[in-house]
XYZ file of C-alpha atoms in Angstrom:
329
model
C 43.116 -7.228 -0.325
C 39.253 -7.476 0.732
C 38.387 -4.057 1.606
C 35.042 -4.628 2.144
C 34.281 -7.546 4.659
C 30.443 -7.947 6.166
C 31.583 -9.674 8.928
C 33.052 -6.804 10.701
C 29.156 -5.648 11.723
C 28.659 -9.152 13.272
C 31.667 -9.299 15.578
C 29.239 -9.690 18.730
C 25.636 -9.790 20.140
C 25.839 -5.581 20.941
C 27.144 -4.821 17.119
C 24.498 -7.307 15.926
C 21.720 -5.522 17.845
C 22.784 -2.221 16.526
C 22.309 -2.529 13.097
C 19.182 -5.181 13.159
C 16.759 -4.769 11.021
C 13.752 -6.074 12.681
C 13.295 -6.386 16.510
C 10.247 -8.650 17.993
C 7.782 -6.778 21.112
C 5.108 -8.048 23.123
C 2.884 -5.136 21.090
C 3.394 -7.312 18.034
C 0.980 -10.257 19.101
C -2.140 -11.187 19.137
C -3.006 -14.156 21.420
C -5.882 -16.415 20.407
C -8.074 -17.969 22.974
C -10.634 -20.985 22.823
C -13.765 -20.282 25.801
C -16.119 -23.164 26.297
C -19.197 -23.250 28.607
C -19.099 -23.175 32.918
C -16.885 -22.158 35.587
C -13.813 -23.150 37.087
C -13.130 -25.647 33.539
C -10.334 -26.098 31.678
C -9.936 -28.555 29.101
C -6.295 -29.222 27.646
C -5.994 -29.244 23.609
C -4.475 -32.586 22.838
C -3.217 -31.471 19.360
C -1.866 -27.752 20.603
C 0.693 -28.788 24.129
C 0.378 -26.135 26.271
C -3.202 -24.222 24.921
C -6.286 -24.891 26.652
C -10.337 -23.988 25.956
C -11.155 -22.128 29.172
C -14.527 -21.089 30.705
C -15.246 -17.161 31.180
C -13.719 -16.903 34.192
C -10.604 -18.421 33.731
C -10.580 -16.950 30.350
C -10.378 -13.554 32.096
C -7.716 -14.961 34.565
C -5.495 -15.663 31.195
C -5.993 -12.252 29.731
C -5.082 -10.528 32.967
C -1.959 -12.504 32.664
C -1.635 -11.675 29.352
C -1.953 -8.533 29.659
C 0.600 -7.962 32.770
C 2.854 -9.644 30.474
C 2.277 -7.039 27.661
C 0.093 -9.171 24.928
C -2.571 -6.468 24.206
C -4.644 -7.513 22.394
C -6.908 -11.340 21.811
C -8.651 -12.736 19.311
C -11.467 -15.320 20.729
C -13.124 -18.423 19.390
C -16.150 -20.267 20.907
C -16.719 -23.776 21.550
C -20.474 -24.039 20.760
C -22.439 -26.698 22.783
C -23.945 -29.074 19.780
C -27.690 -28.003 20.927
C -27.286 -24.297 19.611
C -25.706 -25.416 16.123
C -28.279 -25.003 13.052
C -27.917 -23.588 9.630
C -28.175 -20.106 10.444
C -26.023 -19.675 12.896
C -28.387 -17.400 15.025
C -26.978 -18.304 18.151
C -23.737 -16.214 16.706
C -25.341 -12.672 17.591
C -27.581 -14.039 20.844
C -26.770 -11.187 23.124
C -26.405 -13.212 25.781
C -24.555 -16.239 24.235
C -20.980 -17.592 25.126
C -19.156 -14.658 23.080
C -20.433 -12.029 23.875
C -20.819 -12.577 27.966
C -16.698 -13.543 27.018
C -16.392 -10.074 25.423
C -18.175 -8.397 28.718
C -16.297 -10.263 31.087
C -12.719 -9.355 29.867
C -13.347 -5.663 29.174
C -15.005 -5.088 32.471
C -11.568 -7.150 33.997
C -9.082 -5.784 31.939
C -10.780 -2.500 29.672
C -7.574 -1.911 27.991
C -6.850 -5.112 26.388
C -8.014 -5.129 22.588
C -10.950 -7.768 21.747
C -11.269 -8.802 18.647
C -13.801 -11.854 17.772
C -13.596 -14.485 15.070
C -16.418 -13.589 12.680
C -17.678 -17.130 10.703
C -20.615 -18.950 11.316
C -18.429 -22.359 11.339
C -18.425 -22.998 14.966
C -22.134 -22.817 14.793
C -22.638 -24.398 11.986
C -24.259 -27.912 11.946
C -22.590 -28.428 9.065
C -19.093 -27.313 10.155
C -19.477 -24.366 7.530
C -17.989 -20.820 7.333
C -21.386 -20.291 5.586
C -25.142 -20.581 4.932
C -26.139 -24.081 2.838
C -29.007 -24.629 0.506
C -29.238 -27.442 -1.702
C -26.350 -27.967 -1.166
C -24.546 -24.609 -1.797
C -22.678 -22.279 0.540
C -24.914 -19.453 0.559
C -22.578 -16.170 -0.025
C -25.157 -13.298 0.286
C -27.588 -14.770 2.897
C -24.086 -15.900 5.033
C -22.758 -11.957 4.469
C -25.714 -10.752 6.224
C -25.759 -13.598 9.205
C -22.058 -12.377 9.431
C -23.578 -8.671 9.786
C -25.757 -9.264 12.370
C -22.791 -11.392 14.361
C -20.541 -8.251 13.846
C -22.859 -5.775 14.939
C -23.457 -7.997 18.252
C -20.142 -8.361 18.804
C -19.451 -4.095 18.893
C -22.672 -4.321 21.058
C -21.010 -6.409 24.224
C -17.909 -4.081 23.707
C -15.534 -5.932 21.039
C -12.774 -3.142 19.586
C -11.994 -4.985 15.779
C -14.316 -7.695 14.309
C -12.550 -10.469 12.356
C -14.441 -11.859 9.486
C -12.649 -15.388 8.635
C -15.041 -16.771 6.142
C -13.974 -15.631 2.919
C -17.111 -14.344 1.702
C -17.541 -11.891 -1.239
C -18.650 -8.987 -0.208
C -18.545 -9.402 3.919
C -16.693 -6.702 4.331
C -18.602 -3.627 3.000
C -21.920 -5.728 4.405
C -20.092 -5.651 7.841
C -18.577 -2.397 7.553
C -22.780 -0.392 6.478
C -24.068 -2.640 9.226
C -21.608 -1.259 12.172
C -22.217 2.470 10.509
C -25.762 2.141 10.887
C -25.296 0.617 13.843
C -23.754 3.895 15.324
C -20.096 1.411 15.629
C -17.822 3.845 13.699
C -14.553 3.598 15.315
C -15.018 -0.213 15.500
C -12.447 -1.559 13.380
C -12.718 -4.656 10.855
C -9.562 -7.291 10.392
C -10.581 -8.874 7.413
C -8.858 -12.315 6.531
C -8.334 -10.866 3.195
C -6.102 -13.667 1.791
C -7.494 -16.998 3.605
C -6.190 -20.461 1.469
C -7.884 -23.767 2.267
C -4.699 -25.093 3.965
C -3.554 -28.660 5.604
C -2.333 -26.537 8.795
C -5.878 -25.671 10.547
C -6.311 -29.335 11.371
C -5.762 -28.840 15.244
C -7.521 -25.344 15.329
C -10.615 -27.224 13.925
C -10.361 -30.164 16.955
C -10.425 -27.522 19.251
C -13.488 -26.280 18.307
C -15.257 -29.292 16.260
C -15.735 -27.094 13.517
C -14.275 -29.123 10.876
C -16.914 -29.632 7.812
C -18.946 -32.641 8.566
C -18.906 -35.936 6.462
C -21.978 -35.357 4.216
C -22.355 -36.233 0.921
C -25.182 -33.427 0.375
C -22.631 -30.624 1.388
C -19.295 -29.530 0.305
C -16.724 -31.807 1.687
C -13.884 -29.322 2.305
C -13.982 -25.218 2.159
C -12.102 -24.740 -1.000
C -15.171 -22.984 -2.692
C -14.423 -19.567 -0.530
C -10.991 -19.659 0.876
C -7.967 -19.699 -1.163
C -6.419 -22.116 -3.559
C -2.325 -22.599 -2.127
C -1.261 -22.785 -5.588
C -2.173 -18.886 -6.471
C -0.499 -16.341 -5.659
C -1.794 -13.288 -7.662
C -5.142 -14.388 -6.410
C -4.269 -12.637 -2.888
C -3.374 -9.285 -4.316
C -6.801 -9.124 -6.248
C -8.710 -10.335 -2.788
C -6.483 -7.883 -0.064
C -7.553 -4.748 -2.870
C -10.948 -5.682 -2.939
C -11.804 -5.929 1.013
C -9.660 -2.398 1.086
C -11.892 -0.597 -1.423
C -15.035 -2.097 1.122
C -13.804 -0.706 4.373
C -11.248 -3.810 6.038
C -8.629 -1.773 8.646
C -6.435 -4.247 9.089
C -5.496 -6.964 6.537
C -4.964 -10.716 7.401
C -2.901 -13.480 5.490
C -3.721 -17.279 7.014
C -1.466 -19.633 7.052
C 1.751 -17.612 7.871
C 4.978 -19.518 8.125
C 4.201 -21.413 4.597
C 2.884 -18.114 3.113
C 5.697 -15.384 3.825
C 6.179 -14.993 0.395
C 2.591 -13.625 0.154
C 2.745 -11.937 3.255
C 6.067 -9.723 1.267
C 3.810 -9.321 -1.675
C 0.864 -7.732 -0.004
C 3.310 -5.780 2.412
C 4.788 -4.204 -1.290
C 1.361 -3.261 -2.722
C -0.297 -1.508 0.311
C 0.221 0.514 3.349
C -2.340 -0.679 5.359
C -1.285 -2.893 8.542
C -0.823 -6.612 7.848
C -1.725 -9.353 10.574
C -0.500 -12.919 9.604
C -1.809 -15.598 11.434
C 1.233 -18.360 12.903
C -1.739 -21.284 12.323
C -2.634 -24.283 14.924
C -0.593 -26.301 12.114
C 2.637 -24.606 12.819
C 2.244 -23.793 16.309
C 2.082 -28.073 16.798
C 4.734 -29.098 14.710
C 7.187 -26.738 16.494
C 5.973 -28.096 19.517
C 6.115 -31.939 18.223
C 9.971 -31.508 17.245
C 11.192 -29.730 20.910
C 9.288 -31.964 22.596
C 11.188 -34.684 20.722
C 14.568 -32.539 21.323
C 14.382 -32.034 17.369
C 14.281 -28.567 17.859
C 15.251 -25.463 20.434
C 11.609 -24.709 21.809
C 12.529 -21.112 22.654
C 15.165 -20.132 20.508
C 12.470 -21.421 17.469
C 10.092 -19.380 18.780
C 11.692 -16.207 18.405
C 13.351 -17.170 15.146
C 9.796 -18.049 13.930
C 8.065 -14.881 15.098
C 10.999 -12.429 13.394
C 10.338 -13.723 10.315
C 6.946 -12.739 10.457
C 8.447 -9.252 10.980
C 10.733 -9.366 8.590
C 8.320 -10.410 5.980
C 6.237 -7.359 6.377
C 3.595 -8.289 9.308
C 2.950 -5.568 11.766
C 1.053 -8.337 13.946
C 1.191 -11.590 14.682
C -1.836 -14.356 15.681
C 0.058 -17.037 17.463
C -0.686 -19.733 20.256
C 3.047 -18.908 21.040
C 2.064 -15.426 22.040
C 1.945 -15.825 25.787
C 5.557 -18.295 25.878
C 7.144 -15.583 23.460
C 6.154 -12.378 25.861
C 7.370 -14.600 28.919
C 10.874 -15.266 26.426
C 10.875 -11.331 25.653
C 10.219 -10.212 29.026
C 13.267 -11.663 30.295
């Protein structure tokens, strides 16, 4: 006789629900958003159904949506016009530039909603670089303190959490000093602590044109700084190291592929985790429902859990807004 039978806790949906492990809010995301130049545009992302690069005010349109539909918090990338690009990157902490009039605009709309920025030079990059090049070289000390001065703008037009994404040694305590001295204390940094040089950022970088150019006197690819997929113990070594500098909130990028990182780090610290549900992911779900391949809202969810389950206390994902709508009802 089988006295003990597992079943009997998932006789129905109300048994189920009591004795789940991991339940999915609209307080775990973090919706990203792509702002280009003018007013009144909106310019559909071939690659990514359904996400769009918006000008500043329909940007703030979408995050009073967003925020009715309780997604509190957005991460924002720009879509540089190809006349501010250089090597520097100076047009990264213009006060007045494209990001920070973004990061104005939504807290004077909606002050409550949680801004944090991308922090890489990439998008305004000539090169199509996270960082600095010199002969050749990514620069990692002369990038650290562009990334600085971007960070310190940022808290300036009223950003909450900075988000460095480059993968930089170092960035993080250079970030951090720079916002003390600034005076930015309680502004937070989410540092991509354990970034690999992954396949799944190829429609993220068409959205922006911030894939590294075709030059033969520059890196072809970004697998000097971010990650190499094959490592593992690699992550632990880099998610310690931007802890010990000052990082709030640690990031793992890709997620889906990388859950089994996204459980290591979540055994070694007690910090909050973000994992970021990549461009990548977001289109091949998107690819197979649209195909009928796939159950676009019941993958979704599914998706999303497991990002709980792994360990994440936040998610990035382009699925944010559909999966609030989804929760909501």
């Amino acid at each position: 006789m089988i006295h003990s039978r597992n079943r009997r806790l998932r006789v129905n949906e109300s048994i189920r629900g009591l004795v789940r492990e991991n339940n999915l809010t609209t307080n775990d995301f973090v919706m990203p958003i792509f702002v280009m130049e003018g007013e009144n545009k909106e310019e559909p992302i071939a690659s990514m159904p359904g996400i769009f690069r918006r000008s500043i005010d329909l940007t703030v349109k979408e995050c009073k949506e967003l925020f009715s539909l309780g997604v509190k918090a957005v991460n924002l990338y720009m879509k540089v016009s190809e006349h501010l690009k250089d090597n520097t990157g100076k047009e990264a902490w213009n006060k007045d530039g494209l990001m920070q009039n973004t990061i104005r605009a939504i807290k004077d709309a909606v002050p409550e909603m949680i801004i944090m920025p991308d922090v890489a030079l990439d998008p305004y990059s000539i090169y199509g670089h996270d960082g600095i090049i010199e002969n050749g070289k990514i620069m990692n000390d002369a990038t650290n303190d562009a990334l600085a001065r971007m960070s310190v703008s940022h808290a300036e037009a009223g950003a909450d959490i900075v988000a460095p994404s480059d993968m930089m040694d170092g960035r993080v305590q250079t970030i951090r000093e720079a916002l003390e001295d600034s005076g930015f204390t309680d502004v937070g940094i989410l540092s991509y602590a354990a970034k690999y040089a992954s396949s799944f950022y190829g429609p993220f970088r068409s959205a922006l044109d911030s894939a590294p150019k075709d030059n033969m006197e520059i890196p072809k690819d970004k697998k000097t700084y971010q990650m190499d997929f094959h490592n593992s113990r690699e992550a632990l070594n880099e998610v310690f190291k931007d802890i010990d500098e000052g990082a709030d909130i640690i990031m793992i990028k890709p997620g889906l592929p990388y859950l089994d990182i996204v459980s290591k780090v979540r055994e070694a610290i007690d910090l909050p985790i973000a994992v970021y549900n990549v461009s990548g992911e977001y289109a091949m779900v998107k690819a197979a429902a649209q195909n009928g391949w796939l159950d676009n809202d019941k993958t979704i969810i599914e998706s999303l859990t497991c990002f709980k389950r792994a360990g994440a206390d936040m998610i990035f994902t382009y699925f944010a807004k559909e999966a609030a709508i989804l929760l909501n009802r």
